[in-house]
Amino acid sequence: MESILPFLSRLSRRRFLGTAGATTLAMAARPPSAEAAAEPAQKVALTVNGRRHALDIDPRVTLLDALRENLALTGTKKGCDQGQCGACTVIVNGRRINSCLTLAVLHDGDEVTTIEGLGRPGALHPMQQAFIAHDGYQCGYCTPGQICSAVAMLDEIRAGMPSHVTADLNAPQLVSDEELRERMSGNICRCAGYPNIIAAIKDAGGAAI
Ligand code: FES
Ligand code: FES
């Protein structure tokens, strides 16, 4: 087979970059394929923060995007969009999940609680109050996910659900700071507010932990 190297050596760097740039622009300008555009909408009913919503939605839309883009509930944040940071944590049927890792159409009939549903100015959830009292945030981007995760995590402890590092399976309610960190390890804080976050969780947890 004839080698491409002699051709490349004759092609100047400027000409090569120009050709590559034109190709990229042409690809970007191309309309979406008929297959992608033809995906039919599906109906899904979500109860979010106690309010029922009937949506006609592209089945490829994540729960995170449905909350933010369709329902304008932008308190839930998009950090990595691939299940690594926890910024998108919401509570679905009582359990915390990463809303970027699931499709909205999979939650027909489900009850979703976002940060907006936990409390509001003047009537904050105890966990929200504790985060304020203990400076459990700096930039605040991870905070809605941290708070939703912490609320559901305390419910897990109250229900006697052990973690990977529970010392005594007969007493899963006895949790150390290390175990709290393990239980919250799916929520990353780039500002490294972890000591204050743990202090806030212990404060809000009270006798539960
Ligand atoms: Fe969902 Fe990062 S945005 S885990
Ligand atoms: Fe900034 Fe957590 S407060 S990422």
PDB file of C-alpha atoms and ligand atoms in Angstrom:
ATOM      1  CA  MET A   1       0.000   0.000   0.000  1.00  0.00           C
ATOM      2  CA  GLU A   2       1.279   3.472  -0.901  1.00  0.00           C
ATOM      3  CA  SER A   3       2.436   5.433   2.124  1.00  0.00           C
ATOM      4  CA  ILE A   4       0.698   8.723   3.015  1.00  0.00           C
ATOM      5  CA  LEU A   5       3.930  10.127   4.496  1.00  0.00           C
ATOM      6  CA  PRO A   6       5.359  11.647   1.289  1.00  0.00           C
ATOM      7  CA  PHE A   7       2.066  13.483   0.745  1.00  0.00           C
ATOM      8  CA  LEU A   8       1.991  14.792   4.317  1.00  0.00           C
ATOM      9  CA  SER A   9       5.582  15.985   4.077  1.00  0.00           C
ATOM     10  CA  ARG A  10       4.641  18.079   0.999  1.00  0.00           C
ATOM     11  CA  LEU A  11       1.578  19.570   2.743  1.00  0.00           C
ATOM     12  CA  SER A  12       2.510  22.757   4.582  1.00  0.00           C
ATOM     13  CA  ARG A  13       1.408  23.041   8.243  1.00  0.00           C
ATOM     14  CA  ARG A  14      -0.694  26.114   7.451  1.00  0.00           C
ATOM     15  CA  ARG A  15      -2.476  24.369   4.579  1.00  0.00           C
ATOM     16  CA  PHE A  16      -3.074  21.265   6.685  1.00  0.00           C
ATOM     17  CA  LEU A  17      -4.601  23.308   9.534  1.00  0.00           C
ATOM     18  CA  GLY A  18      -6.762  25.235   7.057  1.00  0.00           C
ATOM     19  CA  THR A  19      -8.079  22.016   5.565  1.00  0.00           C
ATOM     20  CA  ALA A  20      -8.750  20.487   8.986  1.00  0.00           C
ATOM     21  CA  GLY A  21     -10.530  23.640  10.171  1.00  0.00           C
ATOM     22  CA  ALA A  22     -12.763  23.748   7.099  1.00  0.00           C
ATOM     23  CA  THR A  23     -13.664  20.092   7.569  1.00  0.00           C
ATOM     24  CA  THR A  24     -14.547  20.671  11.233  1.00  0.00           C
ATOM     25  CA  LEU A  25     -16.755  23.659  10.361  1.00  0.00           C
ATOM     26  CA  ALA A  26     -18.504  21.693   7.652  1.00  0.00           C
ATOM     27  CA  MET A  27     -19.245  18.861  10.092  1.00  0.00           C
ATOM     28  CA  ALA A  28     -20.524  21.303  12.729  1.00  0.00           C
ATOM     29  CA  ALA A  29     -22.827  22.993  10.202  1.00  0.00           C
ATOM     30  CA  ARG A  30     -24.336  19.707   9.091  1.00  0.00           C
ATOM     31  CA  PRO A  31     -27.977  19.325  10.189  1.00  0.00           C
ATOM     32  CA  PRO A  32     -28.665  16.530  12.688  1.00  0.00           C
ATOM     33  CA  SER A  33     -29.289  13.237  11.000  1.00  0.00           C
ATOM     34  CA  ALA A  34     -32.877  12.336  10.187  1.00  0.00           C
ATOM     35  CA  GLU A  35     -32.588   9.447  12.627  1.00  0.00           C
ATOM     36  CA  ALA A  36     -31.590  11.748  15.529  1.00  0.00           C
ATOM     37  CA  ALA A  37     -34.261  14.330  14.735  1.00  0.00           C
ATOM     38  CA  ALA A  38     -37.035  11.769  14.364  1.00  0.00           C
ATOM     39  CA  GLU A  39     -36.940  10.411  17.919  1.00  0.00           C
ATOM     40  CA  PRO A  40     -40.601  10.645  19.013  1.00  0.00           C
ATOM     41  CA  ALA A  41     -41.449  12.312  22.314  1.00  0.00           C
ATOM     42  CA  GLN A  42     -42.739  10.164  25.147  1.00  0.00           C
ATOM     43  CA  LYS A  43     -45.137  11.052  27.898  1.00  0.00           C
ATOM     44  CA  VAL A  44     -43.884  10.949  31.459  1.00  0.00           C
ATOM     45  CA  ALA A  45     -45.550  12.076  34.672  1.00  0.00           C
ATOM     46  CA  LEU A  46     -43.247  13.258  37.428  1.00  0.00           C
ATOM     47  CA  THR A  47     -44.224  14.531  40.831  1.00  0.00           C
ATOM     48  CA  VAL A  48     -41.534  17.030  41.692  1.00  0.00           C
ATOM     49  CA  ASN A  49     -41.517  18.689  45.102  1.00  0.00           C
ATOM     50  CA  GLY A  50     -45.158  17.683  45.548  1.00  0.00           C
ATOM     51  CA  ARG A  51     -46.330  19.073  42.216  1.00  0.00           C
ATOM     52  CA  ARG A  52     -47.347  16.799  39.350  1.00  0.00           C
ATOM     53  CA  HIS A  53     -45.938  17.505  35.904  1.00  0.00           C
ATOM     54  CA  ALA A  54     -47.009  15.811  32.661  1.00  0.00           C
ATOM     55  CA  LEU A  55     -44.191  16.057  30.135  1.00  0.00           C
ATOM     56  CA  ASP A  56     -43.830  15.122  26.475  1.00  0.00           C
ATOM     57  CA  ILE A  57     -40.148  14.513  26.354  1.00  0.00           C
ATOM     58  CA  ASP A  58     -37.401  13.132  24.141  1.00  0.00           C
ATOM     59  CA  PRO A  59     -36.641   9.686  25.633  1.00  0.00           C
ATOM     60  CA  ARG A  60     -32.910  10.521  25.566  1.00  0.00           C
ATOM     61  CA  VAL A  61     -33.268  13.385  28.064  1.00  0.00           C
ATOM     62  CA  THR A  62     -31.762  12.742  31.475  1.00  0.00           C
ATOM     63  CA  LEU A  63     -33.708  13.400  34.647  1.00  0.00           C
ATOM     64  CA  LEU A  64     -31.201  16.174  35.386  1.00  0.00           C
ATOM     65  CA  ASP A  65     -31.889  17.960  32.103  1.00  0.00           C
ATOM     66  CA  ALA A  66     -35.640  17.466  32.468  1.00  0.00           C
ATOM     67  CA  LEU A  67     -35.522  19.151  35.877  1.00  0.00           C
ATOM     68  CA  ARG A  68     -33.337  22.009  34.707  1.00  0.00           C
ATOM     69  CA  GLU A  69     -34.481  22.567  31.136  1.00  0.00           C
ATOM     70  CA  ASN A  70     -38.123  21.449  31.130  1.00  0.00           C
ATOM     71  CA  LEU A  71     -39.157  22.387  34.667  1.00  0.00           C
ATOM     72  CA  ALA A  72     -36.744  25.305  35.230  1.00  0.00           C
ATOM     73  CA  LEU A  73     -35.606  23.822  38.537  1.00  0.00           C
ATOM     74  CA  THR A  74     -32.008  24.927  38.232  1.00  0.00           C
ATOM     75  CA  GLY A  75     -31.119  24.346  41.874  1.00  0.00           C
ATOM     76  CA  THR A  76     -29.927  20.882  40.874  1.00  0.00           C
ATOM     77  CA  LYS A  77     -26.492  21.354  39.344  1.00  0.00           C
ATOM     78  CA  LYS A  78     -24.690  19.749  36.436  1.00  0.00           C
ATOM     79  CA  GLY A  79     -21.065  19.186  37.311  1.00  0.00           C
ATOM     80  CA  CYS A  80     -19.539  16.290  35.380  1.00  0.00           C
ATOM     81  CA  ASP A  81     -22.698  14.883  33.711  1.00  0.00           C
ATOM     82  CA  GLN A  82     -21.230  11.405  34.078  1.00  0.00           C
ATOM     83  CA  GLY A  83     -21.822  10.240  37.632  1.00  0.00           C
ATOM     84  CA  GLN A  84     -18.590  11.338  39.243  1.00  0.00           C
ATOM     85  CA  CYS A  85     -19.273  14.500  41.255  1.00  0.00           C
ATOM     86  CA  GLY A  86     -22.716  14.215  42.885  1.00  0.00           C
ATOM     87  CA  ALA A  87     -23.693  17.812  42.074  1.00  0.00           C
ATOM     88  CA  CYS A  88     -26.869  16.501  40.441  1.00  0.00           C
ATOM     89  CA  THR A  89     -28.061  14.479  43.453  1.00  0.00           C
ATOM     90  CA  VAL A  90     -31.825  14.467  43.975  1.00  0.00           C
ATOM     91  CA  ILE A  91     -34.086  12.256  46.066  1.00  0.00           C
ATOM     92  CA  VAL A  92     -36.349   9.873  44.111  1.00  0.00           C
ATOM     93  CA  ASN A  93     -38.903   7.874  46.071  1.00  0.00           C
ATOM     94  CA  GLY A  94     -36.845   8.503  49.195  1.00  0.00           C
ATOM     95  CA  ARG A  95     -33.486   7.391  47.776  1.00  0.00           C
ATOM     96  CA  ARG A  96     -30.650   9.673  46.634  1.00  0.00           C
ATOM     97  CA  ILE A  97     -29.566   9.249  43.036  1.00  0.00           C
ATOM     98  CA  ASN A  98     -27.391  10.989  40.467  1.00  0.00           C
ATOM     99  CA  SER A  99     -29.954  12.538  38.163  1.00  0.00           C
ATOM    100  CA  CYS A 100     -27.419  12.778  35.318  1.00  0.00           C
ATOM    101  CA  LEU A 101     -27.200   8.993  35.151  1.00  0.00           C
ATOM    102  CA  THR A 102     -30.853   8.239  34.567  1.00  0.00           C
ATOM    103  CA  LEU A 103     -33.405   9.077  31.914  1.00  0.00           C
ATOM    104  CA  ALA A 104     -36.504  11.078  32.762  1.00  0.00           C
ATOM    105  CA  VAL A 105     -38.776   8.558  31.030  1.00  0.00           C
ATOM    106  CA  LEU A 106     -37.646   5.879  33.479  1.00  0.00           C
ATOM    107  CA  HIS A 107     -39.289   7.815  36.314  1.00  0.00           C
ATOM    108  CA  ASP A 108     -42.900   7.841  35.239  1.00  0.00           C
ATOM    109  CA  GLY A 109     -44.989   8.129  38.403  1.00  0.00           C
ATOM    110  CA  ASP A 110     -41.991   8.740  40.662  1.00  0.00           C
ATOM    111  CA  GLU A 111     -41.739  11.318  43.456  1.00  0.00           C
ATOM    112  CA  VAL A 112     -38.724  13.568  43.051  1.00  0.00           C
ATOM    113  CA  THR A 113     -37.418  15.992  45.656  1.00  0.00           C
ATOM    114  CA  THR A 114     -34.906  18.640  44.657  1.00  0.00           C
ATOM    115  CA  ILE A 115     -33.197  21.296  46.742  1.00  0.00           C
ATOM    116  CA  GLU A 116     -36.117  23.636  45.967  1.00  0.00           C
ATOM    117  CA  GLY A 117     -38.497  21.132  47.582  1.00  0.00           C
ATOM    118  CA  LEU A 118     -36.539  20.640  50.805  1.00  0.00           C
ATOM    119  CA  GLY A 119     -37.030  24.191  51.991  1.00  0.00           C
ATOM    120  CA  ARG A 120     -37.322  27.771  50.886  1.00  0.00           C
ATOM    121  CA  PRO A 121     -36.224  31.160  52.228  1.00  0.00           C
ATOM    122  CA  GLY A 122     -37.915  31.658  55.574  1.00  0.00           C
ATOM    123  CA  ALA A 123     -38.699  27.959  55.952  1.00  0.00           C
ATOM    124  CA  LEU A 124     -35.400  26.185  55.435  1.00  0.00           C
ATOM    125  CA  HIS A 125     -34.870  22.476  55.967  1.00  0.00           C
ATOM    126  CA  PRO A 126     -32.776  21.767  59.103  1.00  0.00           C
ATOM    127  CA  MET A 127     -29.966  20.520  56.856  1.00  0.00           C
ATOM    128  CA  GLN A 128     -29.987  23.792  54.906  1.00  0.00           C
ATOM    129  CA  GLN A 129     -29.891  25.739  58.179  1.00  0.00           C
ATOM    130  CA  ALA A 130     -26.999  23.615  59.431  1.00  0.00           C
ATOM    131  CA  PHE A 131     -24.992  24.195  56.243  1.00  0.00           C
ATOM    132  CA  ILE A 132     -25.416  27.930  56.744  1.00  0.00           C
ATOM    133  CA  ALA A 133     -24.569  27.766  60.443  1.00  0.00           C
ATOM    134  CA  HIS A 134     -21.375  25.769  59.805  1.00  0.00           C
ATOM    135  CA  ASP A 135     -20.260  27.489  56.580  1.00  0.00           C
ATOM    136  CA  GLY A 136     -20.669  24.199  54.755  1.00  0.00           C
ATOM    137  CA  TYR A 137     -19.978  25.758  51.375  1.00  0.00           C
ATOM    138  CA  GLN A 138     -17.766  28.254  49.591  1.00  0.00           C
ATOM    139  CA  CYS A 139     -18.725  28.644  45.926  1.00  0.00           C
ATOM    140  CA  GLY A 140     -21.917  26.683  46.617  1.00  0.00           C
ATOM    141  CA  TYR A 141     -21.948  24.740  43.359  1.00  0.00           C
ATOM    142  CA  CYS A 142     -21.895  21.335  45.030  1.00  0.00           C
ATOM    143  CA  THR A 143     -24.174  22.397  47.878  1.00  0.00           C
ATOM    144  CA  PRO A 144     -27.636  21.408  46.543  1.00  0.00           C
ATOM    145  CA  GLY A 145     -26.313  17.928  45.820  1.00  0.00           C
ATOM    146  CA  GLN A 146     -24.515  17.751  49.180  1.00  0.00           C
ATOM    147  CA  ILE A 147     -27.681  18.732  51.050  1.00  0.00           C
ATOM    148  CA  CYS A 148     -30.008  16.361  49.162  1.00  0.00           C
ATOM    149  CA  SER A 149     -27.479  13.575  49.625  1.00  0.00           C
ATOM    150  CA  ALA A 150     -27.047  14.315  53.345  1.00  0.00           C
ATOM    151  CA  VAL A 151     -30.801  14.351  53.982  1.00  0.00           C
ATOM    152  CA  ALA A 152     -31.280  10.961  52.303  1.00  0.00           C
ATOM    153  CA  MET A 153     -28.111   9.613  53.929  1.00  0.00           C
ATOM    154  CA  LEU A 154     -29.457  10.367  57.418  1.00  0.00           C
ATOM    155  CA  ASP A 155     -32.662   8.537  56.467  1.00  0.00           C
ATOM    156  CA  GLU A 156     -30.517   5.541  55.452  1.00  0.00           C
ATOM    157  CA  ILE A 157     -28.824   5.589  58.869  1.00  0.00           C
ATOM    158  CA  ARG A 158     -32.167   5.904  60.691  1.00  0.00           C
ATOM    159  CA  ALA A 159     -33.459   2.942  58.670  1.00  0.00           C
ATOM    160  CA  GLY A 160     -30.464   0.888  59.835  1.00  0.00           C
ATOM    161  CA  MET A 161     -28.816   0.582  56.435  1.00  0.00           C
ATOM    162  CA  PRO A 162     -25.100  -0.166  56.871  1.00  0.00           C
ATOM    163  CA  SER A 163     -22.351   1.339  54.722  1.00  0.00           C
ATOM    164  CA  HIS A 164     -19.208  -0.296  53.350  1.00  0.00           C
ATOM    165  CA  VAL A 165     -17.342   0.730  56.494  1.00  0.00           C
ATOM    166  CA  THR A 166     -19.940   0.159  59.219  1.00  0.00           C
ATOM    167  CA  ALA A 167     -17.955  -1.138  62.190  1.00  0.00           C
ATOM    168  CA  ASP A 168     -20.791  -3.029  63.899  1.00  0.00           C
ATOM    169  CA  LEU A 169     -23.580  -4.373  61.684  1.00  0.00           C
ATOM    170  CA  ASN A 170     -25.742  -4.777  64.796  1.00  0.00           C
ATOM    171  CA  ALA A 171     -25.504  -1.040  65.466  1.00  0.00           C
ATOM    172  CA  PRO A 172     -25.409   0.736  62.083  1.00  0.00           C
ATOM    173  CA  GLN A 173     -26.672   3.925  63.753  1.00  0.00           C
ATOM    174  CA  LEU A 174     -23.293   4.412  65.460  1.00  0.00           C
ATOM    175  CA  VAL A 175     -21.399   6.303  62.795  1.00  0.00           C
ATOM    176  CA  SER A 176     -18.002   7.921  63.113  1.00  0.00           C
ATOM    177  CA  ASP A 177     -16.856  10.982  61.176  1.00  0.00           C
ATOM    178  CA  GLU A 178     -14.913   8.622  58.926  1.00  0.00           C
ATOM    179  CA  GLU A 179     -18.061   6.693  58.156  1.00  0.00           C
ATOM    180  CA  LEU A 180     -19.987   9.894  57.427  1.00  0.00           C
ATOM    181  CA  ARG A 181     -17.263  10.811  54.955  1.00  0.00           C
ATOM    182  CA  GLU A 182     -17.540   7.398  53.355  1.00  0.00           C
ATOM    183  CA  ARG A 183     -21.323   7.678  53.122  1.00  0.00           C
ATOM    184  CA  MET A 184     -20.964  11.121  51.521  1.00  0.00           C
ATOM    185  CA  SER A 185     -18.058  10.157  49.279  1.00  0.00           C
ATOM    186  CA  GLY A 186     -20.185  10.383  46.142  1.00  0.00           C
ATOM    187  CA  ASN A 187     -20.440  14.137  46.601  1.00  0.00           C
ATOM    188  CA  ILE A 188     -17.291  15.991  45.657  1.00  0.00           C
ATOM    189  CA  CYS A 189     -16.563  19.532  46.838  1.00  0.00           C
ATOM    190  CA  ARG A 190     -13.901  21.277  44.779  1.00  0.00           C
ATOM    191  CA  CYS A 191     -13.696  23.996  47.439  1.00  0.00           C
ATOM    192  CA  ALA A 192     -12.795  21.256  49.945  1.00  0.00           C
ATOM    193  CA  GLY A 193     -15.395  22.293  52.478  1.00  0.00           C
ATOM    194  CA  TYR A 194     -15.508  18.766  53.885  1.00  0.00           C
ATOM    195  CA  PRO A 195     -14.846  19.492  57.597  1.00  0.00           C
ATOM    196  CA  ASN A 196     -17.649  22.056  57.676  1.00  0.00           C
ATOM    197  CA  ILE A 197     -19.966  19.805  55.676  1.00  0.00           C
ATOM    198  CA  ILE A 198     -19.461  16.973  58.171  1.00  0.00           C
ATOM    199  CA  ALA A 199     -20.042  19.398  61.069  1.00  0.00           C
ATOM    200  CA  ALA A 200     -23.291  20.530  59.440  1.00  0.00           C
ATOM    201  CA  ILE A 201     -24.484  16.978  58.888  1.00  0.00           C
ATOM    202  CA  LYS A 202     -23.742  16.009  62.495  1.00  0.00           C
ATOM    203  CA  ASP A 203     -25.589  19.088  63.707  1.00  0.00           C
ATOM    204  CA  ALA A 204     -28.650  18.359  61.544  1.00  0.00           C
ATOM    205  CA  GLY A 205     -28.518  14.656  62.374  1.00  0.00           C
ATOM    206  CA  GLY A 206     -28.686  15.336  66.104  1.00  0.00           C
ATOM    207  CA  ALA A 207     -29.432  12.187  68.049  1.00  0.00           C
ATOM    208  CA  ALA A 208     -29.741  10.137  64.855  1.00  0.00           C
ATOM    209  CA  ILE A 209     -25.980   9.879  64.494  1.00  0.00           C
TER     210      ILE A 209
HETATM  211 FE1  FES B   1     -24.188  14.018  37.940  1.00  0.00          FE
HETATM  212 FE2  FES B   1     -21.702  14.930  38.300  1.00  0.00          FE
HETATM  213  S1  FES B   1     -23.375  15.922  37.314  1.00  0.00           S
HETATM  214  S2  FES B   1     -22.595  13.113  39.088  1.00  0.00           S
HETATM  215 FE1  FES B   2     -17.550  24.953  45.981  1.00  0.00          FE
HETATM  216 FE2  FES B   2     -18.342  22.689  47.128  1.00  0.00          FE
HETATM  217  S1  FES B   2     -18.601  24.707  47.871  1.00  0.00           S
HETATM  218  S2  FES B   2     -17.554  22.960  45.153  1.00  0.00           S
END
